[in-house]
């Protein structure tokens, strides 16, 4: 019992120290804004703070990625990333490089391999794998550009590149490069230019449509700098 209290006090102390640093507070604010942009169900920052395992996994990864840069701390980083997987259901290798405003919705079952590179404003759903196809210790995992969306259950395998603003459909298996501004769907995935002007919002004129439009307007005004249109945002 005493050990539990000590651990809780240490965690609170670490949190207080972190929050006393302006950079940490800014990053936390950005993360919470990202949750709000990405998930229409997120309306309360306190609830978001404690109930998004995808965000917790990303926080842990930021620290573990720093440890991974030094030979002496590679092993602890790897072991701790396994503990994070147990707690969050998300396995991110500490060697993976991840940009800003990354978001994993529903989180469970996501695997991100060691040499994966992920740009800014990328979103993954649950059960996504960014996996390797080679046993060599080389660049063997995917590279995702900026503003990429990867649907639930999609597998992206090998050192392929998914270009900026592209989407990978739910359950697709991508084994070749995906051009920018494209959608990749199916097994093996076929790549096609994104259909423009398409929205997954409920029909206008219905009660659901009106409610959705109000939420959209609200989100637009708050987050006008946000450009990626997530076709699955209404699901
Ligand atoms: C692929 C996706 C991003 C849509 O991209 P888009 O460019 O707007 O594509 P469209 O919806 O216009 O569909 C283009 C074509 O791909 C097909 N398609 C769309 N998603 C597909 C999928 N996951 N698997 C197979 N085919 C799919 C459509 O039927 C359409 O076919 P058609 O040209 O023969 O009519 C979207 O369908 C998707 O899969 N999003 C992920 C959603 C998700 O995982 N949600 C989880 C919520 S919990």
Short mmCIF file of C-alpha atoms and ligand atoms in Angstrom, two decimals, residues 106 125-126 149 151-152 167 169-170 183 185-186 192 194-195 198 231-232 235, ligand 1:
data_model
loop_
_atom_site.label_atom_id
_atom_site.label_comp_id
_atom_site.label_asym_id
_atom_site.label_seq_id
_atom_site.Cartn_x
_atom_site.Cartn_y
_atom_site.Cartn_z
CA UNK A 106 -10.43 3.93 -30.61
CA UNK A 125 -8.26 4.23 -36.51
CA UNK A 126 -8.12 1.03 -34.49
CA UNK A 149 -6.09 9.18 -42.82
CA UNK A 151 -9.13 3.57 -41.85
CA UNK A 152 -9.80 0.87 -39.29
CA UNK A 167 -6.65 8.19 -47.36
CA UNK A 169 -9.73 2.76 -46.71
CA UNK A 170 -10.87 0.56 -43.87
CA UNK A 183 -7.57 7.01 -51.83
CA UNK A 185 -8.97 0.77 -51.04
CA UNK A 186 -9.25 -3.00 -51.22
CA UNK A 192 -7.59 6.29 -57.22
CA UNK A 194 -9.86 11.28 -54.20
CA UNK A 195 -13.43 12.12 -55.15
CA UNK A 198 -17.85 14.22 -51.11
CA UNK A 231 -14.68 11.32 -44.45
CA UNK A 232 -15.41 9.18 -41.41
CA UNK A 235 -19.26 7.63 -37.79
C1 LIG B 1 -11.58 5.22 -48.34
C2 LIG B 1 -12.32 6.29 -47.59
C3 LIG B 1 -11.33 7.13 -46.80
C4 LIG B 1 -13.11 7.18 -48.56
O1 LIG B 1 -12.27 7.80 -49.52
P1 LIG B 1 -12.90 8.62 -50.76
O2 LIG B 1 -11.83 9.06 -51.69
O3 LIG B 1 -13.82 9.68 -50.23
O4 LIG B 1 -13.64 7.51 -51.50
P2 LIG B 1 -15.19 7.31 -51.80
O5 LIG B 1 -15.99 7.17 -50.53
O6 LIG B 1 -15.62 8.35 -52.77
O7 LIG B 1 -15.13 5.89 -52.48
C5 LIG B 1 -14.33 5.66 -53.63
C6 LIG B 1 -14.58 4.23 -54.03
O8 LIG B 1 -13.94 3.35 -53.08
C7 LIG B 1 -14.91 2.47 -52.50
N1 LIG B 1 -14.54 2.34 -51.09
C8 LIG B 1 -14.56 3.32 -50.14
N2 LIG B 1 -14.07 2.83 -48.99
C9 LIG B 1 -13.73 1.54 -49.21
C10 LIG B 1 -13.17 0.53 -48.41
N3 LIG B 1 -12.84 0.77 -47.13
N4 LIG B 1 -12.93 -0.69 -48.97
C11 LIG B 1 -13.25 -0.93 -50.27
N5 LIG B 1 -13.79 0.01 -51.09
C12 LIG B 1 -14.04 1.22 -50.56
C13 LIG B 1 -16.25 3.15 -52.71
O9 LIG B 1 -17.29 2.22 -52.75
C14 LIG B 1 -16.03 3.84 -54.04
O10 LIG B 1 -16.17 2.89 -55.07
P3 LIG B 1 -16.75 3.32 -56.52
O11 LIG B 1 -15.77 4.33 -57.07
O12 LIG B 1 -16.73 2.03 -57.27
O13 LIG B 1 -18.06 3.93 -56.27
C15 LIG B 1 -13.38 5.73 -46.64
O14 LIG B 1 -14.34 4.98 -47.35
C16 LIG B 1 -12.83 4.86 -45.52
O15 LIG B 1 -12.64 3.65 -45.68
N6 LIG B 1 -12.57 5.54 -44.37
C17 LIG B 1 -12.15 4.90 -43.15
C18 LIG B 1 -13.29 4.98 -42.15
C19 LIG B 1 -13.05 4.21 -40.89
O16 LIG B 1 -12.16 3.39 -40.75
N7 LIG B 1 -13.87 4.47 -39.90
C20 LIG B 1 -13.79 3.82 -38.63
C21 LIG B 1 -14.72 4.51 -37.69
S1 LIG B 1 -14.83 3.68 -36.17
#
